[in-house]
XYZ file of C-alpha atoms in Angstrom:
398
model
C 0.000 0.000 0.000
C 1.164 3.513 -0.844
C 1.202 6.001 2.059
C -1.739 8.384 2.206
C -1.035 11.677 0.553
C -1.461 14.723 2.785
C -3.794 17.315 1.285
C -2.561 20.936 1.417
C -4.367 23.256 3.821
C -6.885 25.480 2.057
C -6.030 29.134 1.723
C -8.308 31.749 3.284
C -11.279 31.236 5.618
C -13.612 28.268 5.160
C -16.883 27.187 6.677
C -16.289 26.390 10.342
C -12.977 28.231 10.383
C -11.952 30.879 12.915
C -13.895 34.152 13.370
C -12.905 37.138 11.189
C -10.196 39.409 12.527
C -11.279 41.877 15.275
C -11.088 44.892 12.978
C -13.403 43.219 10.463
C -15.843 42.253 13.213
C -16.000 45.887 14.402
C -16.637 47.025 10.837
C -19.466 44.516 10.433
C -21.035 45.616 13.721
C -20.842 49.235 12.634
C -22.449 48.360 9.302
C -25.295 46.492 11.060
C -25.876 49.412 13.454
C -25.950 51.837 10.553
C -28.456 49.684 8.661
C -30.642 49.390 11.770
C -30.638 53.166 12.252
C -31.440 53.741 8.578
C -34.335 51.266 8.749
C -35.654 52.936 11.917
C -35.673 56.330 10.194
C -37.385 54.809 7.162
C -40.110 53.208 9.292
C -40.731 56.465 11.175
C -41.030 58.383 7.896
C -43.491 55.810 6.537
C -45.579 55.987 9.723
C -45.613 59.761 9.460
C -46.731 59.693 5.801
C -49.573 57.292 6.647
C -50.592 59.590 9.473
C -50.712 62.573 7.110
C -52.863 60.681 4.632
C -55.296 59.656 7.376
C -55.551 63.233 8.607
C -56.202 64.465 5.090
C -58.946 61.871 4.602
C -60.603 62.683 7.918
C -60.502 66.436 7.321
C -61.567 66.191 3.697
C -59.100 68.943 2.905
C -57.885 69.494 -0.622
C -54.940 71.638 0.415
C -51.350 70.947 -0.739
C -49.390 68.266 1.123
C -46.773 70.787 2.334
C -49.448 72.934 3.930
C -51.013 69.929 5.685
C -47.606 68.814 6.990
C -46.835 72.261 8.386
C -50.186 72.363 10.121
C -49.670 68.934 11.698
C -46.039 69.260 12.713
C -46.399 72.777 14.076
C -49.971 73.094 15.386
C -51.062 76.308 17.053
C -47.757 78.106 16.367
C -49.391 81.483 15.933
C -49.977 84.751 17.721
C -50.969 84.720 21.390
C -54.437 85.904 20.487
C -55.229 82.499 18.977
C -54.731 80.866 22.400
C -57.672 81.831 24.536
C -57.263 80.581 28.107
C -60.415 78.681 29.099
C -60.659 78.068 32.833
C -62.156 74.559 32.746
C -59.861 73.466 29.927
C -56.532 75.055 30.849
C -56.584 76.002 34.558
C -59.062 74.011 36.659
C -60.972 70.829 35.918
C -63.771 72.040 38.197
C -63.547 75.530 39.745
C -66.295 75.060 42.360
C -65.398 73.271 45.616
C -67.173 72.054 47.585
C -69.515 70.855 44.863
C -72.837 72.707 44.922
C -74.653 70.633 42.316
C -76.466 67.734 44.033
C -76.049 65.404 41.037
C -72.308 66.045 40.868
C -71.912 65.509 44.618
C -73.850 62.238 44.357
C -71.720 61.105 41.404
C -68.572 61.820 43.425
C -69.704 59.629 46.314
C -70.822 56.870 43.945
C -67.410 56.991 42.270
C -65.646 56.399 45.578
C -68.001 53.566 46.506
C -67.518 51.840 43.128
C -63.724 52.042 43.308
C -63.552 50.783 46.896
C -65.969 47.972 46.074
C -63.938 46.818 43.085
C -60.693 47.014 45.054
C -62.236 44.772 47.712
C -63.516 42.255 45.176
C -60.218 42.065 43.285
C -57.968 42.148 46.346
C -56.219 45.422 45.513
C -54.800 46.867 48.722
C -55.112 50.649 48.722
C -52.390 52.145 50.896
C -52.273 55.619 52.444
C -51.219 57.253 49.150
C -54.118 55.720 47.222
C -56.593 56.472 50.018
C -55.435 60.099 49.955
C -56.314 60.301 46.253
C -59.773 58.852 46.924
C -60.377 61.313 49.751
C -59.455 64.378 47.673
C -62.441 65.929 45.881
C -60.486 67.754 43.126
C -58.492 64.604 42.322
C -61.602 62.430 41.972
C -63.475 65.098 40.021
C -60.785 65.074 37.321
C -61.778 61.499 36.444
C -65.468 62.419 36.351
C -64.781 65.429 34.133
C -62.623 63.299 31.820
C -65.529 60.861 31.395
C -68.176 63.612 31.219
C -69.565 62.599 34.632
C -70.192 59.014 33.579
C -69.606 57.250 36.901
C -68.849 53.698 35.609
C -66.337 55.052 33.082
C -64.712 57.328 35.648
C -64.555 54.473 38.182
C -62.742 52.261 35.675
C -60.240 55.040 34.955
C -59.660 55.880 38.629
C -59.278 52.227 39.589
C -56.666 51.797 36.854
C -54.787 54.845 38.138
C -54.762 53.542 41.708
C -53.665 50.080 40.537
C -50.824 51.734 38.611
C -49.721 53.552 41.765
C -49.801 50.335 43.776
C -47.605 48.736 41.085
C -45.120 51.590 40.540
C -45.081 53.032 44.096
C -44.076 56.621 43.228
C -42.423 58.617 46.044
C -44.703 60.726 48.191
C -43.824 63.986 49.953
C -40.026 64.108 50.386
C -38.677 66.283 53.191
C -35.515 64.244 53.820
C -33.068 63.442 51.039
C -31.473 60.757 53.235
C -34.682 58.706 53.166
C -35.133 55.867 50.662
C -37.332 58.038 48.435
C -34.926 60.962 48.800
C -31.907 58.912 47.710
C -33.869 57.490 44.796
C -34.897 60.934 43.579
C -31.374 62.319 43.993
C -30.022 59.530 41.806
C -32.797 59.651 39.223
C -32.849 63.451 39.126
C -29.103 64.031 38.891
C -29.299 65.409 35.330
C -32.646 67.197 35.142
C -34.505 64.986 32.695
C -37.651 65.937 34.630
C -37.988 68.697 37.207
C -40.368 71.308 38.610
C -39.033 74.884 38.570
C -39.979 76.958 41.621
C -43.130 79.021 41.451
C -46.095 78.852 39.100
C -47.088 80.425 35.797
C -49.261 83.533 35.410
C -52.413 81.418 35.864
C -51.218 79.712 39.033
C -50.398 76.395 37.345
C -47.506 74.232 38.453
C -44.488 73.993 36.129
C -43.000 70.782 34.761
C -39.947 70.521 32.466
C -38.901 67.376 30.572
C -35.573 66.936 28.768
C -34.952 63.364 27.645
C -31.699 64.299 25.890
C -29.921 64.051 29.265
C -31.578 60.796 30.348
C -28.512 58.660 29.605
C -28.439 55.182 28.026
C -29.029 53.233 31.240
C -32.265 54.815 32.437
C -34.609 52.286 34.019
C -38.155 52.347 32.642
C -39.683 51.810 36.094
C -37.432 54.428 37.732
C -38.270 56.998 35.041
C -42.005 56.500 35.568
C -41.716 56.711 39.373
C -39.765 59.965 39.068
C -42.224 61.457 36.574
C -45.218 60.529 38.750
C -43.570 62.179 41.764
C -42.912 65.393 39.841
C -46.484 65.561 38.508
C -47.780 65.294 42.077
C -45.143 67.773 43.271
C -46.059 70.324 40.594
C -49.739 70.060 41.568
C -48.795 70.606 45.218
C -46.879 73.723 44.169
C -49.994 75.132 42.499
C -52.041 74.523 45.643
C -49.307 75.961 47.869
C -49.021 79.083 45.691
C -52.775 79.631 45.875
C -52.726 79.224 49.661
C -49.769 81.598 50.032
C -51.432 84.172 47.790
C -54.676 83.864 49.731
C -52.775 84.487 52.977
C -51.143 87.579 51.482
C -54.570 88.961 50.544
C -56.190 87.727 53.784
C -58.798 85.674 51.925
C -59.154 83.351 48.959
C -61.519 83.867 46.055
C -64.866 82.492 47.279
C -65.837 79.139 45.772
C -62.760 78.866 43.559
C -60.380 75.958 43.990
C -56.662 75.992 43.351
C -55.469 75.426 39.786
C -55.145 71.673 39.245
C -53.546 71.763 35.819
C -49.912 72.041 34.765
C -47.822 73.968 32.281
C -45.472 71.384 30.752
C -42.444 72.186 28.600
C -40.635 69.460 26.664
C -37.152 70.522 25.576
C -36.376 69.031 22.169
C -33.672 71.349 20.856
C -31.146 68.524 21.485
C -33.428 65.658 20.454
C -32.126 62.929 18.136
C -32.895 59.293 17.358
C -29.976 58.352 19.589
C -31.522 59.897 22.717
C -35.196 59.356 21.844
C -37.111 57.527 24.591
C -38.240 53.950 23.894
C -41.767 53.729 22.516
C -42.882 51.747 25.595
C -41.721 54.606 27.829
C -43.450 57.171 25.608
C -46.702 55.199 25.699
C -46.683 54.856 29.502
C -45.867 58.559 29.845
C -48.942 59.409 27.785
C -51.008 56.936 29.827
C -49.763 58.607 33.017
C -50.973 61.998 31.773
C -54.171 60.923 30.008
C -55.526 58.026 32.082
C -53.803 58.127 35.471
C -53.778 61.944 35.816
C -56.589 63.044 33.487
C -57.420 66.713 33.075
C -54.020 67.603 34.552
C -52.304 69.064 31.509
C -53.191 72.694 30.874
C -50.668 73.313 28.099
C -47.767 71.271 26.781
C -45.144 73.233 24.863
C -42.907 71.223 22.534
C -39.807 73.402 22.414
C -37.770 73.614 19.192
C -38.285 70.053 17.896
C -36.122 68.893 14.958
C -37.679 67.382 11.849
C -36.817 63.858 12.976
C -39.264 64.273 15.887
C -42.211 64.148 13.491
C -42.179 60.326 13.550
C -42.474 60.190 17.341
C -45.162 62.872 17.241
C -47.160 60.758 14.778
C -46.967 57.856 17.244
C -48.024 60.064 20.176
C -50.793 61.831 18.238
C -52.475 58.529 17.383
C -52.639 57.688 21.112
C -53.780 61.100 22.400
C -57.413 62.045 22.615
C -58.501 65.167 20.746
C -58.856 67.286 23.897
C -55.307 66.564 25.030
C -53.815 67.038 21.569
C -55.454 70.474 21.325
C -53.359 71.619 24.310
C -50.033 70.834 22.604
C -48.222 73.918 21.297
C -45.157 73.609 19.048
C -42.470 76.292 19.186
C -40.233 76.524 16.121
C -37.977 79.322 14.932
C -36.719 82.375 16.771
C -37.427 82.838 20.474
C -35.659 86.189 20.760
C -37.249 88.818 22.976
C -40.182 90.387 21.166
C -40.507 87.576 18.619
C -43.933 85.941 18.049
C -42.759 82.844 19.945
C -41.615 84.976 22.878
C -44.972 86.774 22.924
C -46.804 83.457 22.839
C -44.825 81.943 25.716
C -45.238 85.091 27.794
C -48.980 84.645 27.251
C -49.053 80.910 28.009
C -46.511 80.853 30.853
C -45.003 84.063 32.279
C -42.798 86.970 31.249
C -39.556 85.440 32.554
C -40.234 82.039 30.975
C -36.694 81.648 29.630
C -35.031 81.996 33.016
C -37.605 79.913 34.901
C -37.783 77.040 32.402
C -34.067 76.951 31.587
C -34.577 77.784 27.922
C -31.619 79.344 26.112
C -29.681 78.950 29.362
C -26.072 77.745 29.715
C -25.207 74.275 30.988
C -24.454 74.736 34.687
C -23.141 71.221 35.261
C -21.758 68.822 32.676
C -24.314 66.281 31.512
C -27.270 68.230 32.928
C -30.137 69.979 31.196
C -29.335 73.654 30.444
C -30.108 75.868 33.416
C -30.415 72.895 35.805
C -28.302 72.764 38.970
C -29.068 69.460 40.778
C -27.732 70.536 44.175
C -29.686 73.785 44.260
C -32.776 72.120 42.807
C -33.077 69.346 45.376
C -32.462 71.759 48.245
C -35.366 73.804 46.918
C -37.542 70.681 46.599
C -37.050 69.862 50.287
C -37.793 73.456 51.281
C -40.955 73.574 49.166
C -42.139 70.193 50.501
C -41.645 71.430 54.070
C -43.737 74.488 53.262
C -46.433 72.152 51.963
C -46.464 69.974 55.091
C -46.542 73.102 57.258
C -49.585 74.325 55.331
C -51.339 70.983 55.862
C -50.687 71.172 59.605
C -52.126 74.681 59.757
C -55.240 73.588 57.873
C -55.775 70.641 60.238
C -55.731 72.851 63.358
């Protein structure tokens, strides 16, 4: 027998051979990431075009596509005179407390009974925070107003909101930053992705600023929602505190008029990009938190200097929003210099010093933070404002 002939080793990589060199692997990963980003942009553009077509069909408008797109992407960006402030829509869900209408008072009590009954049947334990919501007339009335005083519908909405709170457990009043809730908020609020500036707007509404561009890549979905829920509650407390303080200064409150229970919300988008856009699941739960769990809370929502790429996310959000909520969204594009139409509009919707209060056009005070946001000063002010709130409650209970 002749000895077996050794076959020469094949040149170059073969099936089952070693992985490509590291540099090639990095290049392939970069190519895949680029393709994924390109596909994401393409999908968002397609969703936006479908949204435009649906709006055109529903409106029956025969106007040019460019005009329709401008109207949708930048709604209500006009002179201040086009934004009439309606008390029940933009300031208070129900200005009369205690309720004087017998039917409304009866509906309020039936709402509480229905929610407590369902919680008992389904084994949902309502803690002190949830019981406080049920005991507060203005809070419960928001759900009735949102459902046009239909008690079963309002009870379903309120029960869902309380169940959400039991699940997420948002922090309550924080007067000690060394507490568990205090440490959580310090960590979650280190960059200013959501915060409540001190004071209120010209209508007495609490202020809320959102800036997702500083959220960071490792933001927890649950932590973000807990922080947002706390700041919504905190902003509403600020409105009530401001009304109480003003009433003390004038010796008496306006008879029969409750504190403003709506918010002025500003969403900073001048640094928005697909790379720092929030996940769609987070966007959906944020809208649920405002529409279903805190209905009739948003007075105005200003979308500040959004780039064109935001139109895809707006199409997603617009399809979820109800018409009443969407009508309160105001887009600001273009110049915001003093005396400009946008400046006039924001002075009308918020207050004259809106730039300084909301941190718009402000320098970055600390690296990685939202412009105008100083975390140390902010959280000291939060504790001080919360202590003022608890002091007010003690005075009212005497």
